[in-house]
Short mmCIF file of C-alpha atoms and ligand atoms in Angstrom, two decimals:
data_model
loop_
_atom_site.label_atom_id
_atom_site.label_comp_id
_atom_site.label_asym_id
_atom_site.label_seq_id
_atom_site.Cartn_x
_atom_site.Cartn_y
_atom_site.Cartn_z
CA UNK A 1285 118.97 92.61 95.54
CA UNK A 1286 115.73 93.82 96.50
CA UNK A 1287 115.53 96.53 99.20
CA UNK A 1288 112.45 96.20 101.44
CA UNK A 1289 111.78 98.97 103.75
CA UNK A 1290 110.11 98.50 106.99
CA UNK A 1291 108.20 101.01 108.78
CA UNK A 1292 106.86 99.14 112.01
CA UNK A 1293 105.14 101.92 113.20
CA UNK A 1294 102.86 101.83 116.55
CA UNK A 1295 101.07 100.19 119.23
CA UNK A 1296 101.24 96.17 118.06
CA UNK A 1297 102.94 97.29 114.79
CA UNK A 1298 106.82 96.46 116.42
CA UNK A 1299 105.53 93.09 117.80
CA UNK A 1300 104.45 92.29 114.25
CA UNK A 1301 106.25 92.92 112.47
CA UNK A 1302 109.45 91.67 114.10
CA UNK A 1303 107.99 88.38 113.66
CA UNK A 1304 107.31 88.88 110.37
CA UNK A 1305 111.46 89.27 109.86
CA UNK A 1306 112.05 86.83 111.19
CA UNK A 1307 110.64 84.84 108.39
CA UNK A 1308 111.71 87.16 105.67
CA UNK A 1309 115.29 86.37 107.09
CA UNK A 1310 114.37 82.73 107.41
CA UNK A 1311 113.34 82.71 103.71
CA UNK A 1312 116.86 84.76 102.96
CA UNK A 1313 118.78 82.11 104.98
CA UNK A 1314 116.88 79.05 103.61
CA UNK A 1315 115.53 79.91 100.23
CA UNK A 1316 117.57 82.07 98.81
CA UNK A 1317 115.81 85.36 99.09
CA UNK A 1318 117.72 88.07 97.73
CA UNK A 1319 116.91 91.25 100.46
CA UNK A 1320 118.19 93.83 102.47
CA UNK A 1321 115.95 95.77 105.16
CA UNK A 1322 115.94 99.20 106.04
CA UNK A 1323 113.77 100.46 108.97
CA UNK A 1324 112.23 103.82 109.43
CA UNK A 1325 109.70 105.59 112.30
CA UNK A 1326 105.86 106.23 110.63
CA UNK A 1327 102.98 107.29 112.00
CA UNK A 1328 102.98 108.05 115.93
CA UNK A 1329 106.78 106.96 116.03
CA UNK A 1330 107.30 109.08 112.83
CA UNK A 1331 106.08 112.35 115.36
CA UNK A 1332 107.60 111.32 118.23
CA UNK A 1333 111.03 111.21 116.38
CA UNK A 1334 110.80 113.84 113.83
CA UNK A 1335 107.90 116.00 114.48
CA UNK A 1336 105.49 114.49 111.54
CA UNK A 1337 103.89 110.79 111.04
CA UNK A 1338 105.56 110.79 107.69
CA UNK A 1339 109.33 112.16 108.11
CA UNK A 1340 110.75 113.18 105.25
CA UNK A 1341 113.77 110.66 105.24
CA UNK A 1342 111.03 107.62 105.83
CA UNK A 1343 109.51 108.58 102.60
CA UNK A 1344 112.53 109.45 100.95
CA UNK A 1345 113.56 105.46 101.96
CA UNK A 1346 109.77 104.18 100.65
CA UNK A 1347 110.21 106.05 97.37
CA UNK A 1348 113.51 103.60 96.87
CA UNK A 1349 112.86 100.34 98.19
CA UNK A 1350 110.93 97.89 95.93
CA UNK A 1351 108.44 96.90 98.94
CA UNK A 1352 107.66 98.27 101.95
CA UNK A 1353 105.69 96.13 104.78
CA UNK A 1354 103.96 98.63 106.93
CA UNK A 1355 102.91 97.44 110.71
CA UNK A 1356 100.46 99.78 111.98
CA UNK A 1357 99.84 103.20 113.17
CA UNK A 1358 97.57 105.17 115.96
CA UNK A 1359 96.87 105.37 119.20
CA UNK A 1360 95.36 107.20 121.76
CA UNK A 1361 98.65 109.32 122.93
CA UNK A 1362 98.74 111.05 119.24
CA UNK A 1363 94.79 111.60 119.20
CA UNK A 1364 94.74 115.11 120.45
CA UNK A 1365 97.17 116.11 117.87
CA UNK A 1366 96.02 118.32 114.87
CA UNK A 1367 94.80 116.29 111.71
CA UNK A 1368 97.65 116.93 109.56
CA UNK A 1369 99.91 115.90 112.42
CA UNK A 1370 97.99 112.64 113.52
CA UNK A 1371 99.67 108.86 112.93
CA UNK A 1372 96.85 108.02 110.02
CA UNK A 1373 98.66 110.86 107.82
CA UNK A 1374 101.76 108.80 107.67
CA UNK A 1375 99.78 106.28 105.81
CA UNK A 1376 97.89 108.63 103.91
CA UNK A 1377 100.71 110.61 102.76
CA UNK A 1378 102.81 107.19 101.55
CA UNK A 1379 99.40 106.04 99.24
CA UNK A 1380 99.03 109.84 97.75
CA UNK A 1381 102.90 110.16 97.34
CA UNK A 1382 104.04 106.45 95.69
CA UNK A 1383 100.48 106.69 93.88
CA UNK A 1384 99.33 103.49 95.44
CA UNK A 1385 96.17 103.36 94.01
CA UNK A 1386 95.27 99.75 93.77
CA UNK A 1387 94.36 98.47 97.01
CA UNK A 1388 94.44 94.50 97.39
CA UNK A 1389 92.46 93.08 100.14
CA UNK A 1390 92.07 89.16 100.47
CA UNK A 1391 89.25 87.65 102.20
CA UNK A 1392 90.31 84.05 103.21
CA UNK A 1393 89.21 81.85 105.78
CA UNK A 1394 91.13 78.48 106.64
CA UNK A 1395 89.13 75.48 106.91
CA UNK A 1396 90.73 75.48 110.50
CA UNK A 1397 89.23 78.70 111.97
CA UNK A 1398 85.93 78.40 110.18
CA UNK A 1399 83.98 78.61 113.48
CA UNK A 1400 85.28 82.14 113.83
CA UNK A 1401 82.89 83.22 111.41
CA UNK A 1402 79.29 84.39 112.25
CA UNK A 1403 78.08 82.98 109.00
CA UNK A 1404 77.47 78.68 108.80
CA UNK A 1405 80.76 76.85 108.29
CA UNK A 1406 79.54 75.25 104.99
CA UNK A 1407 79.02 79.03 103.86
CA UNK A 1408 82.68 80.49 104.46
CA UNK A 1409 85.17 77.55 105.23
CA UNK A 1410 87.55 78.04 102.39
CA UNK A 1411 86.42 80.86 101.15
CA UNK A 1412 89.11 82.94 99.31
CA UNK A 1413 88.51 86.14 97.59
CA UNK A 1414 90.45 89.12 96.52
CA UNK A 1415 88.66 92.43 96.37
CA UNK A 1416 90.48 94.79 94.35
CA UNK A 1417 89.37 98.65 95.62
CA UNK A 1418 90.93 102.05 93.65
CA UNK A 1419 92.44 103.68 96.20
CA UNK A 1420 93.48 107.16 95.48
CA UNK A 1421 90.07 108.32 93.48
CA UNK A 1422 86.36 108.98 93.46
CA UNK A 1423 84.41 110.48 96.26
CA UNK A 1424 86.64 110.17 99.05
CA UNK A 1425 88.44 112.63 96.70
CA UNK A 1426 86.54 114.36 93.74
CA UNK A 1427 86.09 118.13 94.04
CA UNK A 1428 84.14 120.53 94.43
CA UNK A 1429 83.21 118.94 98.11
CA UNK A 1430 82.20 120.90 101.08
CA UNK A 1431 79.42 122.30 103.63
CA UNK A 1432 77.61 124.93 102.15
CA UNK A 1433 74.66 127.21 102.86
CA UNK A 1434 71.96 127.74 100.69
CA UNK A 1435 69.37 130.60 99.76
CA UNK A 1436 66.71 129.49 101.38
CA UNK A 1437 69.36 129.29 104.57
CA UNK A 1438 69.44 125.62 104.65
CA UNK A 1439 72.90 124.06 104.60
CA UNK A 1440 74.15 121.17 102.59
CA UNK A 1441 76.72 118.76 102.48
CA UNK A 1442 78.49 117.97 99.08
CA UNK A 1443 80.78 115.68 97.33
CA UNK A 1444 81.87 114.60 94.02
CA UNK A 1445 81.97 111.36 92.30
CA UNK A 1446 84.36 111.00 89.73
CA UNK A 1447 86.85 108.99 87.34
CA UNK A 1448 88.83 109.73 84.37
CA UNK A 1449 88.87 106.98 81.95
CA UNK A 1450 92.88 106.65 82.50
CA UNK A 1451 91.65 106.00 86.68
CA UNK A 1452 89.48 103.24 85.79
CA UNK A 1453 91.42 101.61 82.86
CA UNK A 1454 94.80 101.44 85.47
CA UNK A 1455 92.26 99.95 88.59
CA UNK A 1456 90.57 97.56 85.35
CA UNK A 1457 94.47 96.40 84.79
CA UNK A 1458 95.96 95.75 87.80
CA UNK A 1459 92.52 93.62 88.72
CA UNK A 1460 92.58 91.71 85.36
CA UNK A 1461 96.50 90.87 86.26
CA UNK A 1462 95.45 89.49 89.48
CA UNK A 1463 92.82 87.76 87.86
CA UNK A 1464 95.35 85.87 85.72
CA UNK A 1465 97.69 85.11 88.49
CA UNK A 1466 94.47 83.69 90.16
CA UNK A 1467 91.44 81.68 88.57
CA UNK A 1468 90.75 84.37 85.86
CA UNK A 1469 87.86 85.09 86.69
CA UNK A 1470 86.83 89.00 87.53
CA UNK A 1471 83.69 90.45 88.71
CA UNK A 1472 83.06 94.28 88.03
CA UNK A 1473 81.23 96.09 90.94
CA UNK A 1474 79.21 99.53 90.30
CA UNK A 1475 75.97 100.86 89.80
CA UNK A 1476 75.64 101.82 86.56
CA UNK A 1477 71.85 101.93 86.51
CA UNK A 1478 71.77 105.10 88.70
CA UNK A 1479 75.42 106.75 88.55
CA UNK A 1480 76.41 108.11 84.62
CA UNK A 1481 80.22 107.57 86.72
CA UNK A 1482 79.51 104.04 87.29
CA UNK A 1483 78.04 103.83 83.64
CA UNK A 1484 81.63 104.45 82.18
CA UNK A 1485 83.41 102.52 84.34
CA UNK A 1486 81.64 99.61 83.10
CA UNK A 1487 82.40 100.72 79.77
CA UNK A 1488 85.66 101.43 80.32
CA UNK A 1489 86.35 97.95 82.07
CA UNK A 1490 84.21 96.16 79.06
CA UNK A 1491 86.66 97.26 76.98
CA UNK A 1492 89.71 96.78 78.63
CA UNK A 1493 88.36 93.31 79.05
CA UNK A 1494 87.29 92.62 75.22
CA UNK A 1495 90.85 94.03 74.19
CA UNK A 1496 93.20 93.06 76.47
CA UNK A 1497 91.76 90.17 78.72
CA UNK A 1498 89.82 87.87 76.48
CA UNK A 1499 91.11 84.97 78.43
CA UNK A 1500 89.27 86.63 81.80
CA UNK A 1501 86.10 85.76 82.16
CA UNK A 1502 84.10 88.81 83.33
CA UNK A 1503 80.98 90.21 84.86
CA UNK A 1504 79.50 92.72 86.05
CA UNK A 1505 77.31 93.26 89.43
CA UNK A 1506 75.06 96.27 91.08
CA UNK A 1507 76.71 96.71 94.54
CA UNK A 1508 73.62 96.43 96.54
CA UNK A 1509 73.68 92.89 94.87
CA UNK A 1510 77.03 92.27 95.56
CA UNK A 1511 76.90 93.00 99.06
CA UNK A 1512 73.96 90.78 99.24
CA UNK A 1513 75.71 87.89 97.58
CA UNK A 1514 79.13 88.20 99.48
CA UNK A 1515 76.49 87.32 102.95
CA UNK A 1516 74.99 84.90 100.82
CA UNK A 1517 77.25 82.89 98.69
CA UNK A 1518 80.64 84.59 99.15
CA UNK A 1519 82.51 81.58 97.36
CA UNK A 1520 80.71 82.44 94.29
CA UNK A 1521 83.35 85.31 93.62
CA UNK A 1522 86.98 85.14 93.01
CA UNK A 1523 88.50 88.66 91.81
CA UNK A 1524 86.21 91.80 92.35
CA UNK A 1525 87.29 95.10 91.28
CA UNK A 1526 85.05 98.17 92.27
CA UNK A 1527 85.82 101.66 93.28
CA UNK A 1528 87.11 103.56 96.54
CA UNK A 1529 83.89 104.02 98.72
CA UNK A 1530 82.72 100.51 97.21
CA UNK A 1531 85.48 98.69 98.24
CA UNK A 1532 85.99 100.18 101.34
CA UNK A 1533 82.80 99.11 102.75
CA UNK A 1534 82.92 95.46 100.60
CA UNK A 1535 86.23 94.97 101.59
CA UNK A 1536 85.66 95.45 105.12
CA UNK A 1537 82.22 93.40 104.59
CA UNK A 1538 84.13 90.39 103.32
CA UNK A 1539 86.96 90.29 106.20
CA UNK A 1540 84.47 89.98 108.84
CA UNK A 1541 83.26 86.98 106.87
CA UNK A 1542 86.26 85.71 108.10
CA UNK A 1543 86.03 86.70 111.61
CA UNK A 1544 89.09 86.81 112.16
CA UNK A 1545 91.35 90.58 111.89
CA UNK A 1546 94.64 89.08 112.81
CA UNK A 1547 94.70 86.79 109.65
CA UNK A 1548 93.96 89.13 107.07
CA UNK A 1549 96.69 90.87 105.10
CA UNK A 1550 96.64 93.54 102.33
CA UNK A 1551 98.50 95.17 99.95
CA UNK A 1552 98.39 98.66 97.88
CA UNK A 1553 100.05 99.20 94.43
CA UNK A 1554 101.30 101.52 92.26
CA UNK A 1555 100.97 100.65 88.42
CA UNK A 1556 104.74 99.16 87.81
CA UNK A 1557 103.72 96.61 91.16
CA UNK A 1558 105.80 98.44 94.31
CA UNK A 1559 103.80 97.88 96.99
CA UNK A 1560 103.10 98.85 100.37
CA UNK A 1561 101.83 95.25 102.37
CA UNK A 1562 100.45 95.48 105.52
CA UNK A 1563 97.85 93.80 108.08
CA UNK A 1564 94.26 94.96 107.85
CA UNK A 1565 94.09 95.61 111.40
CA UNK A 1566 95.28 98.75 113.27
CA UNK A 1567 98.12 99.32 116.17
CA UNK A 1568 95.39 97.23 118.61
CA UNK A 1569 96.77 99.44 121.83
CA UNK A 1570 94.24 97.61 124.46
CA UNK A 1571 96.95 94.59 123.80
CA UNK A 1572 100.11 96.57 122.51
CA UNK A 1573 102.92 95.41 124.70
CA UNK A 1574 101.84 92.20 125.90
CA UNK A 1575 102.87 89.93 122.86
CA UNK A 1576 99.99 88.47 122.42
CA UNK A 1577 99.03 90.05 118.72
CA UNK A 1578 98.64 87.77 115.74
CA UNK A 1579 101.88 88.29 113.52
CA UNK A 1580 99.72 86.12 110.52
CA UNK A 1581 98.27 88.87 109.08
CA UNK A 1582 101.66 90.87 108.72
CA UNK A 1583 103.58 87.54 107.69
CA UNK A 1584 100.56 86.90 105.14
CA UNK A 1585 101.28 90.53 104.01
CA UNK A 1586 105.05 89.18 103.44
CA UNK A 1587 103.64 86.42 101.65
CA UNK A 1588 101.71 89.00 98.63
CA UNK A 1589 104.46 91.39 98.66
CA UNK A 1590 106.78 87.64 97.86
CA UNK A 1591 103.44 87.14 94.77
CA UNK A 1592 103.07 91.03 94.06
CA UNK A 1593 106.19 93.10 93.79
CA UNK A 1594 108.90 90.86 94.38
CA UNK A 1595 107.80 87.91 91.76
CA UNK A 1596 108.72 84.94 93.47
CA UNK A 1597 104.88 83.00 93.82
CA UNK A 1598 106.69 79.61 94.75
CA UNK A 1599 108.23 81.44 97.87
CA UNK A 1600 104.64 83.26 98.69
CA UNK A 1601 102.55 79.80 98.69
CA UNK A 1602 105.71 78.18 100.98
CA UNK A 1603 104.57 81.14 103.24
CA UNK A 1604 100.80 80.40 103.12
CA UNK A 1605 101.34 76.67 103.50
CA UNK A 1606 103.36 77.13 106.65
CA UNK A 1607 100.60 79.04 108.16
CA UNK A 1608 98.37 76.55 107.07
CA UNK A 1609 100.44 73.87 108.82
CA UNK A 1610 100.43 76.05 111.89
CA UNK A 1611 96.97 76.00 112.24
CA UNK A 1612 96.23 72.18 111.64
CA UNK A 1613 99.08 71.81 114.06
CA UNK A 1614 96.43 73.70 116.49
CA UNK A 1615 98.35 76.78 117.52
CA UNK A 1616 96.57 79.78 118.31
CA UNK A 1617 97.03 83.27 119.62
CA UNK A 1618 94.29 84.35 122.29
CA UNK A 1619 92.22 86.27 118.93
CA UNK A 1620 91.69 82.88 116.88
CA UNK A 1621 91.49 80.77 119.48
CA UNK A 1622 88.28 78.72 120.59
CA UNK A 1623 87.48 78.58 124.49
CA UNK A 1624 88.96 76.07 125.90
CA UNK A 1625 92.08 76.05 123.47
CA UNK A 1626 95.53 76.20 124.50
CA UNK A 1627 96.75 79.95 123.49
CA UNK A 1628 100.58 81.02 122.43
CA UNK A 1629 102.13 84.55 122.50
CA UNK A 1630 103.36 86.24 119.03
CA UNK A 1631 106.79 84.67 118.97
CA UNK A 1632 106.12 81.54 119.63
CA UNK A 1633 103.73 81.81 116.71
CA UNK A 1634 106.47 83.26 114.72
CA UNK A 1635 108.86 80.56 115.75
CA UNK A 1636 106.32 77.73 114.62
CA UNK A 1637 105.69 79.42 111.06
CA UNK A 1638 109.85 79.28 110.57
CA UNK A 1639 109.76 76.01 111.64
CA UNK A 1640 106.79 74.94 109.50
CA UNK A 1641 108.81 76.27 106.83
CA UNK A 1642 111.54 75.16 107.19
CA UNK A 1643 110.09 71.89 106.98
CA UNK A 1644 109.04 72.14 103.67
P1 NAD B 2455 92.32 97.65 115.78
O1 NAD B 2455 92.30 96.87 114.53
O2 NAD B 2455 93.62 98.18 116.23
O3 NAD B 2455 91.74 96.74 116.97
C1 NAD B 2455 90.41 96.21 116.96
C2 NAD B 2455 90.37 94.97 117.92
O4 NAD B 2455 91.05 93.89 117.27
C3 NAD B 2455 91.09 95.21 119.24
O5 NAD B 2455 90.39 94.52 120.26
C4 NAD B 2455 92.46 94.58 119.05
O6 NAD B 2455 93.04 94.10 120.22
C5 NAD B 2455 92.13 93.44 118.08
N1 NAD B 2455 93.29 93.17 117.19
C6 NAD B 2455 93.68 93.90 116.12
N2 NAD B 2455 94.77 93.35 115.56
C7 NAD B 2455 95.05 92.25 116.28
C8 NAD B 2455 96.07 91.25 116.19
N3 NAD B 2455 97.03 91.27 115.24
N4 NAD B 2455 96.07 90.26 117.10
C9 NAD B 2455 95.13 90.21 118.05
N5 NAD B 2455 94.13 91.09 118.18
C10 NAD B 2455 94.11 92.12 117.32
O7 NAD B 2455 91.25 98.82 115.60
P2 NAD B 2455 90.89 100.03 116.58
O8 NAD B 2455 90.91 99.57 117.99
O9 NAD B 2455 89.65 100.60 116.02
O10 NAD B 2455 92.05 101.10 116.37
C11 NAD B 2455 93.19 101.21 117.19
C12 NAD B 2455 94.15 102.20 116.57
O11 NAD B 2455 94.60 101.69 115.31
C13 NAD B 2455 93.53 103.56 116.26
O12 NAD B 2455 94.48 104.56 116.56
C14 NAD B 2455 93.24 103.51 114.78
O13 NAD B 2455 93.25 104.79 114.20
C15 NAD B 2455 94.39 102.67 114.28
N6 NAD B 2455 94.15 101.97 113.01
C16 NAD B 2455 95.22 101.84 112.20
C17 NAD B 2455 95.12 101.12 111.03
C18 NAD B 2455 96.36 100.95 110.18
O14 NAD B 2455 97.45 101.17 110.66
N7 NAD B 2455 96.22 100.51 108.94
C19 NAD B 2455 93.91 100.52 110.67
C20 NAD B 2455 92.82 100.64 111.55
C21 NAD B 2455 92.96 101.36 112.73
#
């Protein structure tokens, strides 16, 4: 029995979520999904009830459960609140403390919405990538860091890039994996001509490759490059794996290929495959309430938690087909839609994708 824990968190993150179990239970019911749920307060809802946005017993409940899907957290009631107090800390504090330091991030367009997209059609429609960032290391991180004055009374701002070989073998792993489950192909992302940093992680993911991966086929890119292609050809790649700061700003580069927030999904593992999976967006308050948020991005997020820590692929791509089907069948919340299109709230979208699948 696999125990998923659910942390719905704030703003949209309820409305999402509860769609999102409904077609976990849909896929217990029907397809013989072997679950059991446990929910717990994060983030503003984790203050509100316990006095911090992670509470110890809603850790205590992520550190057992084989999967957690995450809603999302913030808003503007918790802003004035002291850093180490505010909603973001709940999701901080879950990466640092399960050691979720592979970050999965999936940039995929359906044909259907390709005129969300600023780029041409022909350019995106289809497109579907998975950018693989390390999540817990490198300059977001490294120390010594700091504001400090110099002798000459000038002040300067300082950070530190690093990785251990172990960081960058365990990131070089979990993105070959991926690879395999995918089209095994893996693209490296650095800049080893400036950065000595960047220079061993190339190594180090060489070699990992050579001795471990010879059925991956992989390369390597500059980033500047790789930005640059992902406008320009973005189909070209299929699994990139690159570093914190990298992939943040790739990552969130390739999803507004898509044009679309409400669609994308994401996951972040440790290295035995528990994962947290949640939507790429945040707790959306200007529309919190009203139940018009997307749920595909959190029920996408149930579909790589069904591929990633649970192992059951077949039930994942029933989960991706169904939203597939949803779209062809022209559905749309008010965010995907096209003017003039006929728009539907979150539960009605929910409803469809259970129906969808339970037509398969
Ligand atoms: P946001 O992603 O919440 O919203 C950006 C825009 O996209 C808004 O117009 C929103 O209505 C829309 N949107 C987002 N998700 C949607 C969905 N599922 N369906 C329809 N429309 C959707 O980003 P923001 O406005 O910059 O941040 C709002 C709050 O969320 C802040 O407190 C921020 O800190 C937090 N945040 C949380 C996460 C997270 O939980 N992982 C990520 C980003 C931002």
């Amino acid at each position: 029995m696999n125990k998923i824990a659910i942390l719905a968190g704030d703003g949209i993150g309820p409305e999402i979520v509860a769609e999102a179990q409904k077609v976990l239970h849909c896929l217990q019911q029907a397809f013989g999904l072997s679950a059991e749920f446990e929910h717990a307060p994060v983030g503003g809802a984790g203050f509100d009830a316990a006095g911090h946005p992670l509470p110890g017993p809603t850790l205590a409940l992520a550190r057992q459960a084989d999967a957690i899907l995450l809603g999302s957290v913030g808003g503007p009631q918790w802003e004035q609140l002291e850093r180490d107090l505010r909603p973001e800390q709940g999701l901080l504090g879950l990466r640092a403390e399960l050691e979720l330091f592979s970050n999965l991030r999936p940039a995929i367009l359906y044909p259907q919405l390709a005129d969300a997209s600023t780029l041409k059609p022909g350019i995106v429609s289809g497109l579907d990538i998975m950018i693989v960032r390390e999540l817990t290391g490198g300059i977001y991180f490294g120390k010594p860091r700091g504001i400090r004055t110099r002798d000459d009374g000038q002040r300067e701002g300082f950070n530190t890039l690093v990785y251990s070989e172990s960081e960058i073998e365990r990131i070089g792993r979990s993105a070959f994996e991926i690879a395999r489950k995918r089209s095994r192909r893996l693209c490296s992302v650095d800049k080893a001509n400036v950065l000595e940093c960047s220079e061993l992680w190339r190594e180090v993911i060489s070699a990992l490759g050579r001795d471990e991966y010879p059925d991956v086929e992989l390369s390597h890119m500059y980033v500047d490059n790789a930005a640059m292609q992902l406008v320009r050809e973005p189909k070209q790649f299929d699994v990139m794996v690159t570093t914190n700061m990298f992939g943040d700003i790739l990552s969130d580069a390739a999803a507004m290929l898509t044009g679309s927030i409400g669609m994308l999904p994401s996951a972040s593992l440790d290295s035995r495959g528990k994962g947290m999976y949640e939507p790429i967006h945040g707790s959306a308050p200007d529309i919190a309430g009203q139940g018009i948020a997307n749920p595909l991005a959190t029920i996408l997020s149930v579909a790589m938690m069904l591929r990633y820590s649970l192992d059951l692929p077949e039930l994942a791509t029933r989960v991706e087909q169904a939203v597939g089907k949803v779209l062809d069948s022209g559905l749309r919340t008010p965010d995907i839609a096209s003017p003039g299109m006929q728009t539907v709230g979150s539960a009605a979208m929910g409803d469809a994708v259970i129906s969808a699948l339970q037509a398969t």
